[in-house]
PDB file of C-alpha atoms in Angstrom:
ATOM      1  CA  UNK R   1      -9.980  -4.284  -3.648  1.00  0.00           C
ATOM      2  CA  UNK R   2      -7.920  -4.366  -0.095  1.00  0.00           C
ATOM      3  CA  UNK R   3      -9.468  -4.502   3.062  1.00  0.00           C
ATOM      4  CA  UNK R   4      -8.044  -3.150   5.787  1.00  0.00           C
ATOM      5  CA  UNK R   5      -8.515  -0.878   9.340  1.00  0.00           C
ATOM      6  CA  UNK R   6      -6.962   2.841  10.483  1.00  0.00           C
ATOM      7  CA  UNK R   7      -4.675   1.428  13.401  1.00  0.00           C
ATOM      8  CA  UNK R   8      -3.874   5.514  14.131  1.00  0.00           C
ATOM      9  CA  UNK R   9      -4.279   8.835  13.471  1.00  0.00           C
ATOM     10  CA  UNK R  10      -2.124  11.638  14.103  1.00  0.00           C
ATOM     11  CA  UNK R  11      -1.024  15.102  13.579  1.00  0.00           C
ATOM     12  CA  UNK R  12       2.452  17.172  12.603  1.00  0.00           C
ATOM     13  CA  UNK R  13       0.473  20.481  13.070  1.00  0.00           C
ATOM     14  CA  UNK R  14       0.570  21.067   9.409  1.00  0.00           C
ATOM     15  CA  UNK R  15      -0.518  18.024   8.340  1.00  0.00           C
ATOM     16  CA  UNK R  16      -2.985  15.045   9.422  1.00  0.00           C
ATOM     17  CA  UNK R  17      -2.404  11.284   8.744  1.00  0.00           C
ATOM     18  CA  UNK R  18      -3.176   7.979   8.668  1.00  0.00           C
ATOM     19  CA  UNK R  19      -1.997   4.745   9.281  1.00  0.00           C
ATOM     20  CA  UNK R  20      -3.682   1.723   7.617  1.00  0.00           C
ATOM     21  CA  UNK R  21      -2.996  -2.182   8.026  1.00  0.00           C
ATOM     22  CA  UNK R  22      -4.205  -4.276   5.212  1.00  0.00           C
ATOM     23  CA  UNK R  23      -5.220  -7.603   5.203  1.00  0.00           C
ATOM     24  CA  UNK R  24      -2.322  -8.194   3.748  1.00  0.00           C
ATOM     25  CA  UNK R  25       0.240  -6.904   6.163  1.00  0.00           C
ATOM     26  CA  UNK R  26       0.907  -4.092   3.945  1.00  0.00           C
ATOM     27  CA  UNK R  27       0.336  -0.006   5.627  1.00  0.00           C
ATOM     28  CA  UNK R  28      -0.439   2.918   4.469  1.00  0.00           C
ATOM     29  CA  UNK R  29       0.572   6.214   5.567  1.00  0.00           C
ATOM     30  CA  UNK R  30      -2.500   8.357   3.870  1.00  0.00           C
ATOM     31  CA  UNK R  31      -3.601  12.361   4.601  1.00  0.00           C
ATOM     32  CA  UNK R  32      -6.296  12.342   6.464  1.00  0.00           C
ATOM     33  CA  UNK R  33      -8.189  14.612   3.522  1.00  0.00           C
ATOM     34  CA  UNK R  34      -8.417  11.007   0.975  1.00  0.00           C
ATOM     35  CA  UNK R  35     -10.181   9.426   3.862  1.00  0.00           C
ATOM     36  CA  UNK R  36     -14.146   9.114   4.391  1.00  0.00           C
ATOM     37  CA  UNK R  37     -15.299  12.457   6.202  1.00  0.00           C
ATOM     38  CA  UNK R  38     -15.212  11.795  10.177  1.00  0.00           C
ATOM     39  CA  UNK R  39     -12.872   8.605  10.270  1.00  0.00           C
ATOM     40  CA  UNK R  40     -11.671   6.834  13.120  1.00  0.00           C
ATOM     41  CA  UNK R  41      -9.114   4.606  14.794  1.00  0.00           C
ATOM     42  CA  UNK R  42     -10.240   1.513  14.302  1.00  0.00           C
ATOM     43  CA  UNK R  43     -12.908   1.757  11.000  1.00  0.00           C
ATOM     44  CA  UNK R  44     -12.025  -0.571   8.552  1.00  0.00           C
ATOM     45  CA  UNK R  45     -11.993   0.120   5.264  1.00  0.00           C
ATOM     46  CA  UNK R  46     -12.497  -0.893   1.296  1.00  0.00           C
ATOM     47  CA  UNK R  47      -9.265   0.057  -0.529  1.00  0.00           C
ATOM     48  CA  UNK R  48     -10.557  -0.133  -4.197  1.00  0.00           C
ATOM     49  CA  UNK R  49      -9.242   1.504  -7.790  1.00  0.00           C
ATOM     50  CA  UNK R  50      -7.732   4.078  -5.243  1.00  0.00           C
ATOM     51  CA  UNK R  51     -10.994   5.235  -3.125  1.00  0.00           C
ATOM     52  CA  UNK R  52     -11.117   4.312   0.694  1.00  0.00           C
ATOM     53  CA  UNK R  53     -14.537   3.637   1.318  1.00  0.00           C
ATOM     54  CA  UNK R  54     -15.528   2.970   5.091  1.00  0.00           C
ATOM     55  CA  UNK R  55     -16.543  -1.242   5.647  1.00  0.00           C
ATOM     56  CA  UNK R  56     -20.133  -1.401   6.649  1.00  0.00           C
ATOM     57  CA  UNK R  57     -19.574  -4.779   8.195  1.00  0.00           C
ATOM     58  CA  UNK R  58     -20.631  -5.152  11.565  1.00  0.00           C
ATOM     59  CA  UNK R  59     -18.786  -4.151  14.734  1.00  0.00           C
ATOM     60  CA  UNK R  60     -18.245  -7.788  16.074  1.00  0.00           C
ATOM     61  CA  UNK R  61     -16.470  -8.768  12.410  1.00  0.00           C
ATOM     62  CA  UNK R  62     -14.864  -5.434  12.520  1.00  0.00           C
ATOM     63  CA  UNK R  63     -13.461  -6.483  15.802  1.00  0.00           C
ATOM     64  CA  UNK R  64     -12.463 -10.185  14.473  1.00  0.00           C
ATOM     65  CA  UNK R  65     -10.528  -8.943  12.024  1.00  0.00           C
ATOM     66  CA  UNK R  66      -8.428  -6.349  13.602  1.00  0.00           C
ATOM     67  CA  UNK R  67      -7.914  -8.715  16.456  1.00  0.00           C
ATOM     68  CA  UNK R  68      -6.727 -10.845  13.361  1.00  0.00           C
ATOM     69  CA  UNK R  69      -4.387  -8.627  11.818  1.00  0.00           C
ATOM     70  CA  UNK R  70      -2.956  -7.204  15.127  1.00  0.00           C
ATOM     71  CA  UNK R  71      -2.232 -10.995  15.627  1.00  0.00           C
ATOM     72  CA  UNK R  72       0.016 -11.391  12.546  1.00  0.00           C
ATOM     73  CA  UNK R  73       1.365  -7.930  12.577  1.00  0.00           C
ATOM     74  CA  UNK R  74       2.883  -8.614  16.135  1.00  0.00           C
TER      75      UNK R  74
END
């Protein structure tokens, strides 16, 4: 199981993709169709067995994890 957050969502006209930064500092670019409906930037996700779900934890914990990951990446 990997945890991460959606750092950006972009569209090139034909395809919409999301960049997910994982807790192990790797990043993935995925087609938006592979992600849960209504996913937004800064949502936290869990990836397990190729399935992406939105992490239901509290907003405070999400913000703490996001800021920690951003510090590691900068």
